[in-house]
XYZ file of C-alpha atoms in Angstrom:
305
model
C 127.909 123.602 61.136
C 130.852 121.371 61.815
C 129.623 118.903 64.416
C 131.510 115.847 65.583
C 131.130 113.435 68.489
C 134.289 111.920 69.886
C 135.087 109.661 72.807
C 138.502 109.169 74.306
C 139.947 108.870 77.771
C 141.762 112.171 77.319
C 138.588 114.166 76.689
C 136.738 112.402 79.496
C 139.560 113.028 81.955
C 139.726 116.671 80.954
C 135.975 116.954 81.611
C 135.179 118.597 78.272
C 131.563 118.273 77.169
C 131.672 120.513 74.092
C 133.543 123.227 72.247
C 131.532 125.941 70.509
C 133.881 127.832 68.220
C 136.634 128.557 70.778
C 134.460 128.306 73.897
C 134.951 125.214 76.059
C 131.917 123.848 77.933
C 133.037 121.568 80.743
C 131.227 118.517 82.084
C 131.065 120.251 85.451
C 129.230 123.196 83.896
C 126.710 120.820 82.301
C 126.002 119.123 85.629
C 125.514 122.510 87.310
C 122.940 123.318 84.620
C 120.693 120.394 85.604
C 117.387 121.372 87.234
C 117.564 121.244 91.035
C 114.959 118.482 91.282
C 117.041 116.350 88.898
C 120.342 117.105 90.686
C 118.933 115.786 93.960
C 118.288 112.314 92.529
C 120.781 112.300 89.644
C 123.107 109.596 91.008
C 120.195 107.195 91.556
C 118.740 107.580 88.044
C 119.199 104.891 85.368
C 122.081 105.589 82.997
C 119.686 106.293 80.119
C 117.845 108.922 82.191
C 121.089 110.572 83.289
C 122.233 110.744 79.685
C 118.945 112.321 78.598
C 119.178 115.084 81.214
C 122.866 115.692 80.458
C 122.159 116.119 76.748
C 119.266 118.509 77.395
C 121.475 120.618 79.658
C 124.329 120.546 77.142
C 122.015 121.617 74.314
C 120.873 124.569 76.415
C 124.465 125.646 77.093
C 125.420 125.330 73.428
C 122.422 127.455 72.460
C 123.388 130.111 75.011
C 126.883 130.298 73.521
C 125.436 130.537 70.008
C 123.299 133.501 71.138
C 126.361 135.265 72.546
C 128.201 134.723 69.256
C 125.263 136.083 67.266
C 125.035 139.113 69.553
C 128.695 139.914 68.890
C 128.507 139.231 65.141
C 125.452 141.455 64.679
C 127.080 144.215 66.733
C 124.180 144.423 69.179
C 126.465 146.266 71.532
C 124.576 147.866 74.392
C 126.575 150.433 76.365
C 128.357 149.072 79.438
C 126.495 151.665 81.482
C 123.196 149.808 80.902
C 124.605 146.529 82.214
C 126.214 148.304 85.154
C 122.941 150.028 86.052
C 121.006 146.746 85.921
C 123.581 145.071 88.167
C 123.370 147.978 90.601
C 119.552 147.732 90.685
C 119.721 143.974 91.301
C 122.213 144.424 94.163
C 119.902 146.959 95.814
C 116.788 144.848 95.235
C 118.430 141.860 96.937
C 119.393 143.966 99.948
C 123.139 144.013 99.263
C 125.738 146.699 99.035
C 128.557 146.192 96.570
C 130.937 145.295 99.395
C 128.518 142.825 101.044
C 127.897 141.180 97.668
C 131.633 140.830 97.039
C 132.019 139.233 100.479
C 129.147 136.839 99.769
C 130.548 135.947 96.343
C 133.999 135.319 97.814
C 132.507 132.784 100.240
C 131.129 130.946 97.189
C 134.455 131.034 95.363
C 133.389 133.678 92.847
C 134.726 137.153 92.085
C 132.629 140.226 91.362
C 133.969 140.335 87.794
C 132.806 136.744 87.235
C 129.388 137.612 88.667
C 129.125 140.703 86.444
C 130.134 138.662 83.375
C 127.442 136.037 84.113
C 124.836 138.757 84.672
C 125.776 140.456 81.401
C 125.491 137.174 79.502
C 122.082 136.453 81.052
C 120.876 139.863 79.894
C 122.163 139.183 76.378
C 120.374 135.816 76.314
C 117.134 137.571 77.300
C 117.610 140.234 74.635
C 118.259 137.674 71.902
C 115.345 135.466 72.918
C 113.029 138.453 72.965
C 114.236 139.532 69.542
C 114.265 136.202 67.724
C 112.346 133.446 69.548
C 109.605 135.104 71.587
C 105.872 134.819 70.944
C 105.915 138.345 69.523
C 103.879 138.577 66.323
C 102.447 135.051 66.520
C 98.746 135.003 65.627
C 96.691 131.796 65.611
C 93.660 131.816 63.347
C 90.230 130.587 64.555
C 90.317 127.936 61.821
C 93.620 126.529 63.078
C 92.241 126.372 66.629
C 89.164 124.502 65.384
C 91.258 122.060 63.342
C 93.441 121.322 66.371
C 90.350 120.747 68.512
C 88.860 118.287 66.004
C 92.140 116.383 65.640
C 92.767 116.167 69.404
C 89.315 115.719 70.917
C 90.409 112.990 73.309
C 92.605 115.519 75.131
C 89.481 117.444 76.091
C 87.292 114.682 77.462
C 86.423 114.960 81.143
C 86.957 111.807 83.188
C 84.000 110.057 84.835
C 83.476 111.702 88.214
C 81.446 110.691 91.259
C 80.037 112.572 94.221
C 80.398 110.598 97.453
C 79.073 110.579 100.957
C 81.322 108.848 103.459
C 81.020 107.558 106.977
C 84.585 107.650 108.284
C 85.546 105.863 111.486
C 89.115 106.441 112.602
C 90.892 103.739 114.597
C 92.401 106.281 116.968
C 88.968 107.512 118.031
C 87.275 104.142 118.490
C 89.715 102.024 120.481
C 91.743 100.460 117.669
C 91.199 98.592 114.422
C 89.133 95.694 115.779
C 86.564 97.740 117.714
C 86.352 100.256 114.841
C 85.503 97.439 112.419
C 82.798 96.101 114.748
C 81.222 99.576 114.935
C 81.451 99.991 111.160
C 79.674 96.678 110.567
C 76.910 97.670 113.016
C 76.370 100.994 111.253
C 76.415 99.357 107.824
C 73.680 96.937 108.871
C 71.405 99.850 109.770
C 71.727 101.658 106.426
C 68.458 101.410 104.545
C 68.254 104.466 102.294
C 69.834 107.834 101.483
C 68.197 109.514 104.473
C 69.510 106.950 106.928
C 73.022 107.208 105.450
C 73.018 111.003 105.911
C 71.749 110.681 109.468
C 74.294 108.000 110.356
C 77.081 110.145 108.925
C 75.954 113.139 110.972
C 75.971 111.025 114.132
C 78.978 108.759 113.663
C 81.358 110.041 110.988
C 84.669 111.485 112.146
C 84.859 113.667 109.036
C 82.327 115.904 107.249
C 79.640 114.995 109.770
C 77.967 118.396 109.528
C 77.308 117.794 105.813
C 76.074 114.257 106.355
C 79.377 112.859 105.103
C 79.182 114.650 101.746
C 82.600 115.288 100.217
C 83.002 118.800 98.866
C 84.849 117.751 95.713
C 84.005 115.428 92.862
C 86.243 112.348 92.803
C 87.861 110.823 89.745
C 90.240 107.944 89.180
C 93.811 108.817 90.066
C 92.635 111.565 92.398
C 92.903 111.970 96.154
C 91.108 108.790 97.211
C 93.095 105.958 98.780
C 93.468 103.196 96.136
C 91.266 100.763 98.123
C 88.549 103.396 98.474
C 88.801 104.363 94.833
C 88.437 100.752 93.703
C 85.286 100.292 95.795
C 83.812 103.702 94.962
C 84.020 103.324 91.191
C 82.129 100.020 91.219
C 79.087 101.767 92.726
C 76.079 102.800 90.746
C 74.240 105.987 91.644
C 72.537 105.538 95.039
C 74.468 102.399 95.918
C 76.329 101.897 99.215
C 79.664 100.135 99.493
C 80.571 97.407 101.913
C 82.852 98.400 104.788
C 86.319 99.244 103.432
C 89.040 98.866 106.053
C 92.438 100.471 105.555
C 95.313 101.170 107.912
C 93.827 104.165 109.724
C 90.163 103.188 109.918
C 86.957 102.032 108.266
C 84.975 103.699 105.497
C 81.454 103.286 104.169
C 80.634 105.132 100.949
C 77.462 106.058 99.115
C 77.515 107.247 95.513
C 75.294 110.319 95.353
C 75.791 111.286 91.712
C 77.762 110.306 88.633
C 79.040 112.670 85.965
C 79.727 110.677 82.820
C 82.658 111.345 80.536
C 81.857 114.255 78.268
C 83.646 116.293 75.668
C 84.453 119.872 76.625
C 83.135 122.361 74.099
C 85.451 124.324 71.840
C 84.514 127.528 73.671
C 85.666 125.960 76.963
C 89.123 125.082 75.659
C 89.705 127.733 72.974
C 92.151 129.786 75.085
C 94.052 126.664 76.131
C 94.402 125.521 72.513
C 95.503 128.969 71.395
C 98.202 129.058 74.117
C 99.388 125.578 73.092
C 99.600 126.539 69.423
C 101.406 129.783 70.200
C 103.989 127.883 72.270
C 104.303 125.231 69.552
C 104.930 127.940 66.949
C 107.464 129.643 69.224
C 109.391 126.366 69.620
C 109.380 125.827 65.850
C 110.652 129.384 65.396
C 113.385 128.762 67.978
C 114.500 125.456 66.418
C 114.691 127.050 62.978
C 116.750 129.986 64.287
C 119.153 127.799 66.270
C 119.698 125.516 63.261
C 120.701 128.604 61.316
C 123.165 129.580 64.054
C 124.535 126.026 64.279
C 125.117 125.952 60.510
C 127.695 128.725 60.717
C 129.349 127.583 63.951
C 132.051 125.014 64.689
C 130.664 122.663 67.358
C 132.363 119.621 68.813
C 130.749 117.403 71.432
C 132.444 114.768 73.582
C 131.301 111.867 75.707
C 131.507 112.653 79.416
């Protein structure tokens, strides 16, 4: 591989990001390759973040060009009729006719020939990935799964979880924040035991009153609880009741019904997950090795942009 990084005003002004053999990859093409969620916020990202995403997109485009070169060099020449049939099927599946597609493409500044060329290249990329960097033939042994589990046990520990009952009093239903707080304090003063909490929740709570305020899910840190509620809830021991917690929309009183301590998931519980992770890890290693081989026989230049 002949790889060189250069920076000059001429290259930047020309908008060239890379040249792979004789194929020019423009800066504009790289930016179009960014994931949609990144494109939306790209201009507001720190320079280091923008550079990271640009380089990832550029690497992907270089790899696509390397696959096209390999396809041509190995003479993996599928008949044009196959590509044409696939394009025809896609047009029909998307509810177009050829003429309506051409009209739609024209409105986007693209010709049918350009569309067909892109579609053909996408098919070639899929063919080459399937042939050389898929998960085909990858087998993970039980011993390797067990070794991974032992070395990465902390990944498979369940967080401490709590089961809560809540009495929820919403400001909008009780005449505003001040009167809601007064009612909450009155209710809190009457709580003596688990039975009284359940009864008070059934009578007064604006949520889950039919279940005596019992939340359906187990709660853990970083979950769906408001930060102020979470802080109060995770200081409770089993059977303990919180003080009144007041946030912007109302007042909350919580009782910790049950605590599930941190525990290690068994190997049988996570075996499939580990196997999938190891298969994907092996696939990536296979891909990196193959692309390095392709890079070694290509002429690649990259430029600052």
